[in-house]
Coordinates of C-alpha atoms in Angstrom, one line a residue:
M1 CA 72.7 -4.9 -92.8
L2 CA 76.3 -3.9 -92.3
G3 CA 76.2 -2.2 -95.5
Q4 CA 72.7 -0.3 -95.1
I5 CA 74.4 1.1 -91.5
I6 CA 77.5 2.2 -93.1
L7 CA 75.4 3.6 -96.2
A8 CA 73.3 5.4 -93.8
M9 CA 75.9 6.9 -91.9
A10 CA 77.2 8.0 -95.1
I11 CA 74.5 10.4 -95.7
I12 CA 74.3 12.1 -92.7
T13 CA 76.2 15.8 -93.2
P14 CA 76.5 17.4 -89.7
T15 CA 76.9 21.4 -90.2
D16 CA 79.3 23.5 -87.7
Q17 CA 80.3 26.5 -89.2
T18 CA 80.8 29.5 -87.0
V19 CA 80.9 32.8 -88.9
Q20 CA 82.9 35.9 -87.0
V21 CA 80.0 39.1 -87.4
A22 CA 80.2 43.0 -86.2
K23 CA 78.4 44.7 -83.6
G24 CA 75.0 45.9 -85.1
T25 CA 75.0 42.5 -87.0
K26 CA 71.2 41.1 -86.9
L27 CA 70.4 37.3 -87.6
D28 CA 68.0 35.8 -90.2
V29 CA 66.9 32.6 -89.7
N30 CA 63.9 30.6 -91.4
N31 CA 63.7 27.2 -90.9
F32 CA 60.5 25.4 -92.2
A33 CA 60.2 22.3 -89.7
G34 CA 61.8 21.9 -86.7
D35 CA 63.7 23.6 -83.7
V36 CA 65.7 26.4 -83.7
S37 CA 67.1 26.6 -80.2
I38 CA 69.7 29.6 -79.7
K39 CA 71.2 30.6 -76.7
V40 CA 74.2 33.1 -75.8
W41 CA 78.4 33.0 -76.1
D42 CA 80.7 35.5 -75.2
K43 CA 82.2 35.7 -78.8
D44 CA 81.6 38.4 -81.5
A45 CA 80.7 35.1 -83.9
V46 CA 77.7 33.3 -84.8
R47 CA 78.0 29.8 -84.7
V48 CA 75.6 27.4 -86.4
E49 CA 75.2 23.1 -85.6
A50 CA 73.0 20.9 -87.7
T51 CA 72.8 17.7 -88.3
H52 CA 70.6 16.5 -92.5
S53 CA 71.1 14.6 -94.7
D54 CA 73.3 15.1 -97.9
R55 CA 69.9 16.4 -99.9
E56 CA 70.3 19.3 -98.1
I57 CA 72.4 22.1 -98.1
I58 CA 72.4 25.1 -95.3
D59 CA 73.6 28.3 -96.6
I60 CA 75.1 31.1 -93.9
K61 CA 75.5 34.1 -95.9
P62 CA 77.0 37.2 -94.1
G63 CA 75.4 40.7 -96.0
D64 CA 74.9 44.3 -95.3
Q65 CA 74.6 43.9 -91.4
V66 CA 72.5 40.6 -92.1
L67 CA 73.8 37.0 -90.9
T68 CA 71.1 34.5 -92.5
I69 CA 70.8 30.8 -92.5
R70 CA 68.3 28.9 -94.8
S71 CA 68.1 25.5 -96.4
R72 CA 67.7 24.0 -99.4
S73 CA 67.4 21.1 -100.9
V74 CA 69.8 19.9 -104.0
R75 CA 67.3 18.1 -105.8
G76 CA 64.6 19.9 -105.1
G77 CA 61.3 18.7 -103.8
P78 CA 59.7 19.7 -100.4
P79 CA 61.3 21.3 -97.4
R80 CA 62.7 19.2 -94.9
S81 CA 62.7 19.2 -91.4
L82 CA 65.8 20.3 -89.4
D83 CA 67.2 21.1 -85.8
Y84 CA 68.9 24.3 -85.6
T85 CA 71.2 25.2 -82.4
I86 CA 72.7 28.4 -82.6
S87 CA 75.7 30.0 -80.7
V88 CA 75.5 34.1 -80.8
P89 CA 76.9 37.2 -78.7
K90 CA 74.3 38.9 -76.4
W91 CA 73.9 41.8 -77.9
M92 CA 73.1 40.3 -81.6
A93 CA 69.2 41.4 -82.9
I94 CA 67.0 38.3 -83.9
S95 CA 64.6 37.2 -86.7
V96 CA 63.3 33.5 -86.8
S97 CA 60.3 32.7 -89.1
G98 CA 59.4 29.1 -90.1
T99 CA 56.1 27.2 -90.2
Y100 CA 55.8 24.0 -88.3
A101 CA 59.2 25.6 -86.1
D102 CA 59.8 25.3 -82.5
V103 CA 62.0 28.3 -81.4
S104 CA 63.7 28.6 -78.2
M105 CA 65.9 31.1 -76.6
D106 CA 68.0 31.5 -73.8
G107 CA 69.8 35.3 -72.6
V108 CA 69.6 37.1 -75.2
G109 CA 69.8 40.7 -75.1
G110 CA 68.9 42.7 -78.7
D111 CA 65.7 43.1 -80.3
V112 CA 64.0 39.3 -80.9
T113 CA 61.1 39.1 -83.6
V114 CA 60.0 35.2 -84.2
E115 CA 56.6 34.1 -86.2
T116 CA 55.8 30.8 -86.6
T117 CA 52.4 29.3 -87.8
R118 CA 52.5 25.9 -85.9
G119 CA 55.4 25.6 -82.7
D120 CA 55.5 27.3 -79.9
I121 CA 57.9 29.9 -79.0
K122 CA 59.9 30.1 -75.6
V123 CA 62.1 33.0 -74.9
S124 CA 63.9 34.2 -72.2
G125 CA 65.6 37.6 -72.7
G126 CA 65.5 40.2 -75.3
S127 CA 65.6 44.3 -75.4
G128 CA 64.6 47.3 -77.5
F129 CA 62.1 45.7 -79.5
V130 CA 60.2 42.1 -78.7
S131 CA 57.6 40.7 -81.0
L132 CA 56.4 37.1 -80.6
K133 CA 53.7 35.7 -82.9
S134 CA 52.2 32.1 -83.6
V135 CA 49.2 30.8 -84.8
Q136 CA 48.9 27.2 -83.2
G137 CA 51.5 27.4 -80.3
E138 CA 52.2 28.6 -76.6
I139 CA 54.1 31.7 -76.0
T140 CA 56.3 31.9 -72.9
L141 CA 58.6 34.8 -72.5
D142 CA 60.4 36.0 -69.4
K143 CA 63.2 38.8 -68.6
A144 CA 62.2 41.0 -71.1
K145 CA 63.2 44.8 -71.5
G146 CA 61.9 47.9 -73.9
R147 CA 58.6 46.9 -76.1
V148 CA 57.1 44.0 -76.0
E149 CA 54.3 42.7 -78.7
V150 CA 52.6 39.3 -78.5
R151 CA 50.2 37.5 -80.8
A152 CA 48.6 33.8 -80.2
L153 CA 45.7 32.2 -81.8
N154 CA 44.5 29.1 -80.4
E155 CA 47.6 28.8 -77.9
G156 CA 47.8 30.6 -74.4
I157 CA 50.6 32.9 -73.5
H158 CA 52.6 33.3 -70.3
L159 CA 54.7 36.7 -69.2
A160 CA 57.2 37.1 -66.4
D161 CA 59.7 39.1 -65.2
I162 CA 59.4 42.2 -68.0
N163 CA 59.8 45.3 -68.2
A164 CA 58.7 46.7 -70.5
D165 CA 55.5 48.4 -72.4
L166 CA 53.4 45.2 -73.3
S167 CA 51.1 44.6 -75.5
A168 CA 49.3 41.0 -75.8
E169 CA 46.4 39.4 -77.5
S170 CA 45.1 35.6 -78.1
T171 CA 42.4 34.2 -79.5
N172 CA 41.8 31.2 -78.0
G173 CA 43.7 31.3 -74.8
S174 CA 44.6 32.4 -71.6
I175 CA 47.0 35.9 -70.6
I176 CA 49.0 35.3 -67.5
L177 CA 51.3 37.6 -66.5
D178 CA 53.4 37.3 -63.3
R179 CA 55.7 39.8 -62.0
I180 CA 55.2 42.5 -64.3
D181 CA 56.8 46.2 -64.2
S182 CA 55.5 48.2 -66.6
G183 CA 53.4 51.5 -67.1
N184 CA 51.8 50.7 -70.4
V185 CA 49.9 47.6 -71.0
D186 CA 46.9 46.3 -73.4
L187 CA 45.8 42.5 -72.9
Y188 CA 43.4 41.2 -75.0
T189 CA 41.8 38.0 -75.5
V190 CA 38.4 36.5 -76.9
N191 CA 38.1 33.3 -75.0
G192 CA 40.4 33.1 -72.4
N193 CA 41.0 34.5 -68.7
I194 CA 43.9 37.5 -67.7
S195 CA 45.7 36.9 -64.7
Y196 CA 47.8 40.5 -63.8
D197 CA 50.7 40.5 -61.4
G198 CA 52.5 43.7 -60.9
P199 CA 52.3 47.3 -59.6
I200 CA 50.0 50.0 -61.1
R201 CA 52.5 53.1 -61.6
D202 CA 51.6 56.5 -61.4
K203 CA 50.4 57.8 -64.9
G204 CA 49.9 54.5 -66.3
L205 CA 47.7 52.8 -68.7
Y206 CA 46.4 49.4 -68.2
R207 CA 43.4 47.9 -70.3
L208 CA 42.6 44.0 -70.2
T209 CA 39.7 43.2 -72.0
T210 CA 38.0 39.7 -72.7
H211 CA 35.1 38.5 -74.8
N212 CA 34.7 35.0 -72.4
G213 CA 36.8 34.9 -69.2
L214 CA 38.0 36.1 -66.3
I215 CA 39.8 38.9 -65.4
A216 CA 42.1 39.1 -62.0
M217 CA 44.0 41.8 -61.1
P218 CA 45.6 43.5 -57.8
I219 CA 45.2 46.3 -56.7
P220 CA 47.2 47.6 -53.9
E221 CA 45.5 49.9 -50.5
K222 CA 47.7 53.1 -51.5
V223 CA 47.6 53.1 -55.4
N224 CA 46.9 56.5 -57.5
A225 CA 44.2 55.5 -60.1
T226 CA 41.0 55.6 -61.9
L227 CA 39.4 52.5 -62.0
M228 CA 37.2 51.7 -64.7
V229 CA 35.0 48.2 -64.4
R230 CA 32.8 47.2 -67.4
T231 CA 30.7 43.8 -67.2
Y232 CA 28.0 42.7 -69.3
N233 CA 27.0 39.1 -68.5
G234 CA 29.5 38.5 -66.2
G235 CA 30.2 39.1 -62.7
F236 CA 31.9 41.3 -60.0
R237 CA 34.0 40.4 -57.0
S238 CA 36.7 42.0 -54.5
T239 CA 38.4 40.6 -51.7
F240 CA 38.7 44.0 -50.5
A241 CA 35.7 46.7 -49.2
L242 CA 35.4 49.3 -52.0
G243 CA 34.7 52.8 -51.5
G244 CA 31.8 55.1 -52.5
D245 CA 28.9 53.4 -55.0
A246 CA 31.0 50.7 -56.4
A247 CA 29.7 48.1 -53.7
E248 CA 26.4 48.8 -54.4
K249 CA 26.9 47.9 -58.6
R250 CA 28.0 44.9 -58.8
N251 CA 27.5 43.2 -62.0
K252 CA 27.3 46.4 -63.8
R253 CA 29.9 49.3 -65.1
F254 CA 31.2 51.6 -62.8
T255 CA 34.1 54.0 -62.1
M256 CA 36.0 55.3 -58.8
T257 CA 38.8 57.3 -58.1
L258 CA 41.7 55.8 -55.8
G259 CA 44.4 57.9 -54.2
N260 CA 44.8 60.8 -57.2
G261 CA 43.7 58.8 -60.2
S262 CA 46.7 59.6 -62.3
A263 CA 46.9 55.8 -63.4
H264 CA 44.1 54.7 -65.5
V265 CA 42.9 51.0 -65.3
E266 CA 40.1 49.4 -67.2
L267 CA 38.9 46.0 -67.6
E268 CA 36.3 45.0 -69.2
S269 CA 35.0 41.0 -69.5
F270 CA 31.3 40.9 -71.6
G271 CA 30.9 36.9 -70.2
G272 CA 33.2 36.5 -67.5
T273 CA 33.7 37.5 -63.9
I274 CA 36.0 40.5 -63.3
S275 CA 38.3 40.0 -60.1
L276 CA 40.1 41.9 -58.0
R277 CA 42.6 41.1 -54.7
R278 CA 45.5 42.6 -53.0
P279 CA 49.4 42.0 -54.1
G280 CA 50.2 39.2 -52.4
E281 CA 46.7 37.5 -51.6
P282 CA 45.7 34.1 -53.9
R283 CA 45.2 34.1 -57.0
P284 CA 41.8 32.6 -58.1
E285 CA 42.9 31.2 -61.5
T286 CA 46.0 30.1 -60.6
E287 CA 45.3 28.7 -57.1
R288 CA 42.4 26.2 -58.5
R289 CA 45.2 24.7 -60.2
R290 CA 47.4 24.1 -57.5
G291 CA 44.4 22.5 -55.4
R292 CA 43.9 19.9 -57.8
E293 CA 47.9 19.6 -57.9
R294 CA 47.5 19.0 -54.6
D295 CA 44.7 16.9 -54.2
N296 CA 46.6 14.4 -57.2
H297 CA 50.3 14.8 -55.1
A298 CA 47.6 13.7 -51.8
R299 CA 45.3 11.1 -53.8
F300 CA 48.5 9.4 -54.4
S301 CA 51.4 10.0 -52.0
F302 CA 52.0 7.1 -49.3
P303 CA 54.4 7.0 -46.4
V304 CA 57.8 5.2 -46.9
D305 CA 61.0 4.9 -45.2
V306 CA 64.5 5.5 -47.1
G307 CA 65.6 2.5 -48.7
V308 CA 62.7 0.6 -49.9
G309 CA 62.0 2.2 -53.5
A310 CA 61.9 -1.3 -54.8
D311 CA 58.2 -1.4 -52.4
I312 CA 56.7 1.7 -53.8
D313 CA 55.2 -0.1 -56.9
S314 CA 53.5 -2.9 -54.6
A315 CA 52.3 -0.1 -51.7
V316 CA 50.5 2.2 -54.2
H317 CA 49.2 -1.0 -55.6
E318 CA 47.5 -2.3 -52.5
A319 CA 46.5 1.3 -51.3
M320 CA 44.5 1.8 -54.1
I321 CA 42.9 -1.8 -54.1
E322 CA 41.7 -1.0 -50.5
A323 CA 40.7 2.0 -51.4
Q324 CA 38.5 0.9 -54.9
P325 CA 35.6 -0.1 -53.1
E326 CA 34.9 3.1 -51.2
I327 CA 35.5 4.6 -54.7
D328 CA 32.6 2.6 -56.6
R329 CA 29.9 2.9 -53.6
A330 CA 30.5 6.6 -53.6
V331 CA 30.4 6.7 -57.5
D332 CA 27.1 4.3 -57.7
E333 CA 25.5 6.2 -54.8
A334 CA 26.6 10.0 -56.7
M335 CA 25.3 8.5 -60.0
R336 CA 21.7 7.6 -58.2
E337 CA 21.0 10.5 -56.8
A338 CA 21.7 12.3 -59.8
Q339 CA 20.2 10.0 -61.9
P340 CA 16.6 11.9 -61.5
D341 CA 17.8 15.1 -62.5
I342 CA 19.7 14.0 -65.1
D343 CA 16.6 12.2 -66.8
R344 CA 14.3 15.3 -66.4
A345 CA 17.0 18.0 -67.7
V346 CA 17.1 15.8 -71.0
D347 CA 13.6 15.1 -71.2
A348 CA 13.3 19.1 -70.7
A349 CA 16.3 20.2 -73.7
M350 CA 14.6 17.5 -75.5
A351 CA 11.2 19.1 -75.6
A352 CA 12.6 22.6 -75.9
M353 CA 14.7 21.3 -79.1
D354 CA 11.9 20.0 -80.5
A355 CA 9.9 23.5 -80.2
M356 CA 12.5 25.8 -81.1
P357 CA 11.9 27.6 -84.4
A358 CA 14.2 27.9 -86.8
L359 CA 17.2 30.4 -85.9
H360 CA 18.5 32.9 -88.0
V361 CA 22.0 34.2 -86.5
V362 CA 22.3 38.1 -87.1
P363 CA 25.7 39.3 -86.3
V364 CA 25.5 41.7 -82.9
P365 CA 28.6 44.0 -82.2
M366 CA 30.4 44.7 -79.3
P367 CA 30.0 47.2 -76.9
H368 CA 32.0 49.9 -76.3
G369 CA 32.1 50.9 -72.4
F370 CA 34.3 54.3 -73.3
P371 CA 36.8 55.1 -75.4
R372 CA 40.3 54.0 -75.7
P373 CA 42.6 56.7 -73.8
A374 CA 45.6 58.1 -75.6
P375 CA 48.9 56.6 -75.3
R376 CA 51.2 57.7 -72.6
P377 CA 53.3 60.0 -73.6
R378 CA 56.9 58.3 -74.4

């Protein structure tokens, strides 16, 4: 056993290399699988730390204004999983790509490009041009400025504290935005909600579109915007009174001018609700989640005195034993009341399926309410 341990220790090869870089140099990292964690330090140098076996070699190659980091197998064969910790100067532009790579960056200050197939992306910082893309992974970005493009396929997107021209798109995921300060916003998702939080700038352009989901946006009381709302199989609601004919056109399409109408706000949902609120009011799409968290906290919270931590488990256990009969009775009563309706619904559904003719699927084009406005001049 001791010999095996010594052999295992012998084949572990740590990499810890620091390379001096000149301002303007870009970092280019490719990692097939594993974590890529990038942090900032106050040196004009790049430090690469990784632990791997002696079957892999990490190549760190300075080039013409590009520092590349790659791994390769000494004996050939498929790529292996590697975890990198990389320290970079704040000004450095960064590009990271991978297949099964999770990427995180903290405090970066230059251009950022990340592309991964199956991995989460979490970035704090970035300026100039920030592009984040993942097929099967959640994307989180905060404190970025300049121009931001985010694309996700099967997960959600969360953006916060962004001061940039912004474009975000997801196929099967929601797009949640907090504290956005932008005059050019384009958000699109097929199956997911879009929740926006931020001011509406004069002469700004805001386009929020979802095929099957909710759109929620704050509208200040004093705002200069032309508001276009399009719903087809969805609904419309507002926490404040709408002027003109808008109040009579719920669940339909309408356009209204607020102030001098200089900003352009387009909200379109084919099969979901469009919800307007005043800034600072509760956000329905997030309050439901917070409500569930509060309910869970209240359900499993019990008053205890300081110094009785050892008795918490027993207190919880006793409380659950006392509550269980009431829970069982409530469940049984609800099921008895609902069972006739369930049976009728099942019978009706089965009868409808038996009488249903063979389906012939015909593609139907997505309706287009109005043309996309020209981008705001920069």
